Short mmCIF file of C-alpha atoms in Angstrom, two decimals:
data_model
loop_
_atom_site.label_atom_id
_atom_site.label_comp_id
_atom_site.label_asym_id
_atom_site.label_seq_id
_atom_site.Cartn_x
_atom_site.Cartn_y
_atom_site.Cartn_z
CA UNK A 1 91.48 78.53 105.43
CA UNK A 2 89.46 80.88 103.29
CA UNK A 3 89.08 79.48 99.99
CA UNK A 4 86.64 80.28 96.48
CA UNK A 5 86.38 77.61 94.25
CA UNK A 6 85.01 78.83 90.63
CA UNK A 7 83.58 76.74 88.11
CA UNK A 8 85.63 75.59 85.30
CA UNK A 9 86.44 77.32 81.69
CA UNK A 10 82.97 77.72 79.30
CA UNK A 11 82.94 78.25 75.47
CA UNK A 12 79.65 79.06 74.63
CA UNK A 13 77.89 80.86 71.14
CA UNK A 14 76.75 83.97 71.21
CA UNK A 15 72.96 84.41 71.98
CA UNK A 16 73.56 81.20 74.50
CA UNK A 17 73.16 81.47 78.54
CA UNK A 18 75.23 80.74 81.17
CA UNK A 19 75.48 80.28 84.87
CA UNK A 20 79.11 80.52 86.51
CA UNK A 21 79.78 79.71 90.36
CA UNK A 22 82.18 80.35 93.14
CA UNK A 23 82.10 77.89 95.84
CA UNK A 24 83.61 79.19 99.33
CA UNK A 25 84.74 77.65 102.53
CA UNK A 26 86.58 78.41 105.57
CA UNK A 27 84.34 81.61 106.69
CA UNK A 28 81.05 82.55 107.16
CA UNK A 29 79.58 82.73 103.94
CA UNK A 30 76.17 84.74 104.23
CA UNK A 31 78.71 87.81 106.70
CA UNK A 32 80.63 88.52 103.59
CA UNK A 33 79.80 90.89 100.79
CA UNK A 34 81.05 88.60 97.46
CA UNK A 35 82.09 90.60 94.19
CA UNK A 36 82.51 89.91 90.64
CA UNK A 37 85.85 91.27 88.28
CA UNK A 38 85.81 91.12 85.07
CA UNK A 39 89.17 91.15 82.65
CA UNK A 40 88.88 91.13 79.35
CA UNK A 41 91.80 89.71 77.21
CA UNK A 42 94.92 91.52 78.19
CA UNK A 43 93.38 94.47 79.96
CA UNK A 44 92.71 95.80 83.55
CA UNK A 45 90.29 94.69 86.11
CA UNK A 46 86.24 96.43 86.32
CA UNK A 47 84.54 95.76 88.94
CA UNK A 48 80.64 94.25 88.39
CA UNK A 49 78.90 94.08 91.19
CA UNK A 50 78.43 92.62 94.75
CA UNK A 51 76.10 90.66 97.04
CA UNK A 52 75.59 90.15 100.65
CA UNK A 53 74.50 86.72 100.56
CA UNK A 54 72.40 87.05 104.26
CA UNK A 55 69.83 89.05 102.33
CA UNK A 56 71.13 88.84 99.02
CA UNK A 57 71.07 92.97 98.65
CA UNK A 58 72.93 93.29 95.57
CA UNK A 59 74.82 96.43 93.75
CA UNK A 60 75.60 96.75 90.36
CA UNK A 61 78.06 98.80 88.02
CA UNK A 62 76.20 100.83 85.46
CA UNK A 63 78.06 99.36 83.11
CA UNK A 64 76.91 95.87 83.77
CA UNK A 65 73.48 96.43 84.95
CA UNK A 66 70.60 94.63 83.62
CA UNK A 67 73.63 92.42 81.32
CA UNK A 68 74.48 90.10 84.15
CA UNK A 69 72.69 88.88 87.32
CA UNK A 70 74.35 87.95 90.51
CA UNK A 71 72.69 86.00 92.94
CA UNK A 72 73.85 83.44 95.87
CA UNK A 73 72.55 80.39 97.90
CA UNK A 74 73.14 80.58 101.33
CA UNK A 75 72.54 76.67 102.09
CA UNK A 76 75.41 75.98 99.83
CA UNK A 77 78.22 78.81 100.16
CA UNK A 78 78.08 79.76 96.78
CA UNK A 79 77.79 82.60 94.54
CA UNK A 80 76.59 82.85 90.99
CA UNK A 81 77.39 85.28 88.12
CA UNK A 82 75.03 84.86 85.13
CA UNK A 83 74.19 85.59 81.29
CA UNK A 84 70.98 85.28 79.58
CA UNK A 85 72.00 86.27 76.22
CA UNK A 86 75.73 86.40 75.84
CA UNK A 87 77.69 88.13 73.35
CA UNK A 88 80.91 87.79 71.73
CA UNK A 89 82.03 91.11 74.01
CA UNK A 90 81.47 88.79 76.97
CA UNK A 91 84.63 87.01 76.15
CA UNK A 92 86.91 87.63 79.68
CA UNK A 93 88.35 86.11 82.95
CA UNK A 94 85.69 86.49 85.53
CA UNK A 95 87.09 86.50 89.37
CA UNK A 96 84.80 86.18 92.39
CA UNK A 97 86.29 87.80 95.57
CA UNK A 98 85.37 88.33 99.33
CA UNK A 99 84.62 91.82 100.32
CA UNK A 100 86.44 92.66 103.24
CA UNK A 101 84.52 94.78 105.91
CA UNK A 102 80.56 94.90 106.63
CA UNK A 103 79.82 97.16 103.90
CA UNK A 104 79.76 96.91 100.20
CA UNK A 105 82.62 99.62 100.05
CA UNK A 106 85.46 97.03 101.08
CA UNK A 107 88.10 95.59 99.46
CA UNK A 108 88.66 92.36 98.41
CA UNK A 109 90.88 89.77 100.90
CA UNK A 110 90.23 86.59 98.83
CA UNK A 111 90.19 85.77 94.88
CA UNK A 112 89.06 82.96 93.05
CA UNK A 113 91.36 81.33 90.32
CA UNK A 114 88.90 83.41 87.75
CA UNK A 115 86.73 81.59 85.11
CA UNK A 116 87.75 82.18 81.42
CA UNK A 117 84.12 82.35 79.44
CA UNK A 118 84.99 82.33 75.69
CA UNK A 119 82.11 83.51 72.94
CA UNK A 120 82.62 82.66 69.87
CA UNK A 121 80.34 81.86 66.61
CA UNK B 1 82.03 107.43 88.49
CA UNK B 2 84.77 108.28 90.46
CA UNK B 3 88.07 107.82 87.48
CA UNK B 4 91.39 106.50 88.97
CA UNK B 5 94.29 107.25 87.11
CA UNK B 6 97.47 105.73 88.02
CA UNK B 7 101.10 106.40 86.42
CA UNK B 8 103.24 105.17 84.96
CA UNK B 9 101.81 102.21 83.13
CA UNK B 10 104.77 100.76 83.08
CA UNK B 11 108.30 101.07 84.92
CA UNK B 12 110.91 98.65 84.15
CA UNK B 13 113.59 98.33 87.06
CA UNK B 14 116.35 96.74 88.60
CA UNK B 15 116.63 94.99 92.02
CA UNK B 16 116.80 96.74 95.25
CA UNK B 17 115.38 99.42 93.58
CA UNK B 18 112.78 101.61 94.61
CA UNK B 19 109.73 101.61 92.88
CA UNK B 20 106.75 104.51 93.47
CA UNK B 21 103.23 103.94 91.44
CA UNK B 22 100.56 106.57 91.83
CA UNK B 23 97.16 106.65 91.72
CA UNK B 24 94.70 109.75 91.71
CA UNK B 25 91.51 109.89 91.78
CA UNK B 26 88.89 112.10 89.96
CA UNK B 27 87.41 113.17 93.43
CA UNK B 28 88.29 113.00 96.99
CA UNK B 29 87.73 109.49 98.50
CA UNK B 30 89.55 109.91 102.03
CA UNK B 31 91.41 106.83 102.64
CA UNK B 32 89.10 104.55 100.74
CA UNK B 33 91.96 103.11 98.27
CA UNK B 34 93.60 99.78 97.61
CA UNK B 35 96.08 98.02 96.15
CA UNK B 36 96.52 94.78 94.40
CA UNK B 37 99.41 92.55 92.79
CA UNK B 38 98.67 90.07 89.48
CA UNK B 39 101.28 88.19 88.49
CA UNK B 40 100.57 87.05 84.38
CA UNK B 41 98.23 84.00 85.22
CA UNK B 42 97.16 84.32 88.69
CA UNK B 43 94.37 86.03 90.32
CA UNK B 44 95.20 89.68 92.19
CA UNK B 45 96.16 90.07 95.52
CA UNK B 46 95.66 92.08 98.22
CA UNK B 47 98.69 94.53 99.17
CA UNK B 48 97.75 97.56 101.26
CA UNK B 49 93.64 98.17 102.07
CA UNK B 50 92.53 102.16 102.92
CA UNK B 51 95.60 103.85 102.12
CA UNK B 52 97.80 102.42 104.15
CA UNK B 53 96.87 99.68 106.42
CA UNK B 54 99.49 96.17 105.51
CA UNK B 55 98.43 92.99 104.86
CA UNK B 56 99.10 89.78 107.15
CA UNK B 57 101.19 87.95 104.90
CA UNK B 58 102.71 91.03 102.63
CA UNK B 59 106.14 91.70 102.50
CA UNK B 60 107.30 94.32 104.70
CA UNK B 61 109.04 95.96 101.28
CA UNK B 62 105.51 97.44 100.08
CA UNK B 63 103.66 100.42 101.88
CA UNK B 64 101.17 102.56 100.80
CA UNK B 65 100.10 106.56 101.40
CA UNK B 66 98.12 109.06 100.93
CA UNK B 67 94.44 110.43 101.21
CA UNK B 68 92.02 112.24 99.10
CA UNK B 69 92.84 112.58 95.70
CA UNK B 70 96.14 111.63 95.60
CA UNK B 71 97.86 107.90 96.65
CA UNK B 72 101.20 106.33 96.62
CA UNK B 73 102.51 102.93 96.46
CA UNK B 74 106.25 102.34 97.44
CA UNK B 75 108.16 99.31 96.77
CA UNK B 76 111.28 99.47 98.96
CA UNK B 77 114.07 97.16 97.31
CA UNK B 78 112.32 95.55 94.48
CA UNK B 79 113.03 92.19 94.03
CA UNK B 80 112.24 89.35 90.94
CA UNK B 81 109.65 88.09 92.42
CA UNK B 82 107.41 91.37 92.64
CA UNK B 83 107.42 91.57 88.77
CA UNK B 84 103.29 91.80 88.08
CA UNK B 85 100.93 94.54 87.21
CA UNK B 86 100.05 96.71 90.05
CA UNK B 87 96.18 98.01 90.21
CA UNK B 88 94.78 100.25 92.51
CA UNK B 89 90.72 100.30 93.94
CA UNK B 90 88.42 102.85 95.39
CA UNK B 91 85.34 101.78 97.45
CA UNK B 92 84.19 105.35 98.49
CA UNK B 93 81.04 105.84 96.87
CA UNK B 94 78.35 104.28 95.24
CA UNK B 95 78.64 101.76 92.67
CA UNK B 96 81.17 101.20 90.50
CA UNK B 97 84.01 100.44 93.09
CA UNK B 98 86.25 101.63 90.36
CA UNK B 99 90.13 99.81 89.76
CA UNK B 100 93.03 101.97 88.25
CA UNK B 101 94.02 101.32 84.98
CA UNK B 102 97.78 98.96 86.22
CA UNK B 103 100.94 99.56 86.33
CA UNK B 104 103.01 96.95 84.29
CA UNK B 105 106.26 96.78 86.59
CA UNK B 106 109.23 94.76 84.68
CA UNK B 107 112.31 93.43 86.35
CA UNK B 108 115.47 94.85 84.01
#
């Protein structure tokens, strides 16, 4: 059974770092693109950005570019979203999901449960 | 960035009734378009995938049409349980893989 496992729910200041994973199982880890979603509080879902963990070749929204780094360890099935300065604007659910097909441009079969990252002074 | 605009943003409708969401595009994507179901608390799902290809698992009840711009997805005899916002995805070109803004659907 395919399954991503996020970390659990961070409230963290603004200006702080963090470092959120999604733990999968039940596939081949490094043959599957793996995305990030964001939703902020009470709005609609924007994609981030998405890495093929075999060669971790990684695409990013514009939007998000140079704000947040993905990355992924092959030896442990798991994929990382991170901040190194995070801002009050940060404040969303953040969903991992498996890409579909072979190519970035897939769509996503599996979720995560999301990971709620609250900023706050 | 390819712009996906769906209407309405929200329906509110009985059972057994048909429901139709749309989604169009800003540009012509072929059949690159998706659809996904979020109930309030729960992560989205996986519907329909290019257009119009079903899901293992997915009710028979929901299809999905259309190519290019513009894309359709049908709800044949709603029922309770497929009250949820409705978002459709396009993974045609290069990043952003762009969502729709949802379609709240509420059960009257």
């Amino acid at each position: 059974e395919v399954q991503l496992v996020q970390s659990g729910a961070e409230v963290k200041k603004p200006g702080e770092s963090l470092k959120i994973s999604c733990r999968a199982s039940g596939y081949s880890f490094a043959a599957y693109w793996i995305g990030w979603v964001r939703q902020m509080p009470g709005k609609g879902l924007e994609w981030m950005g998405i890495i093929y963990p075999a060669d971790s070749d990684t695409r990013y929204s514009p939007s998000f570019q140079g704000q947040v780094t993905i990355s992924a360890d092959k030896s442990i099935s798991t994929a990382y979203l991170q901040w190194s300065s995070l801002k009050a604007s940060d404040t969303a659910m953040y969903y991992c999901a498996r890409g579909d097909g072979s190519y970035y441009t897939t769509p996503f079969d599996y979720w995560g449960q999301g990971t709620l990252v609250t900023v706050s002074s | 960035e390819i712009v996906l605009t769906q209407s309405p943003d929200f329906q509110s409708v009985t059972p057994k009734e048909k429901v139709t969401i749309t989604c169009r595009a800003s540009q012509s994507i072929g059949s690159s378009l998706h659809w996904y179901q979020q109930k309030p608390d729960q992560s989205p799902k996986l519907l329909i995938k290019f257009a119009s290809q079903s899901i293992s698992g997915v009710p028979s009840r929901f299809s999905g049409s259309g190519s290019g711009t513009d894309f359709t997805l049908t709800i044949n005899s709603l029922e309770a349980e497929d009250a949820a916002t409705y978002y459709c995805h396009q993974s045609s070109s290069l990043p952003p893989l762009t969502f729709g803004g949802g379609t709240k659907v509420e059960i009257k």
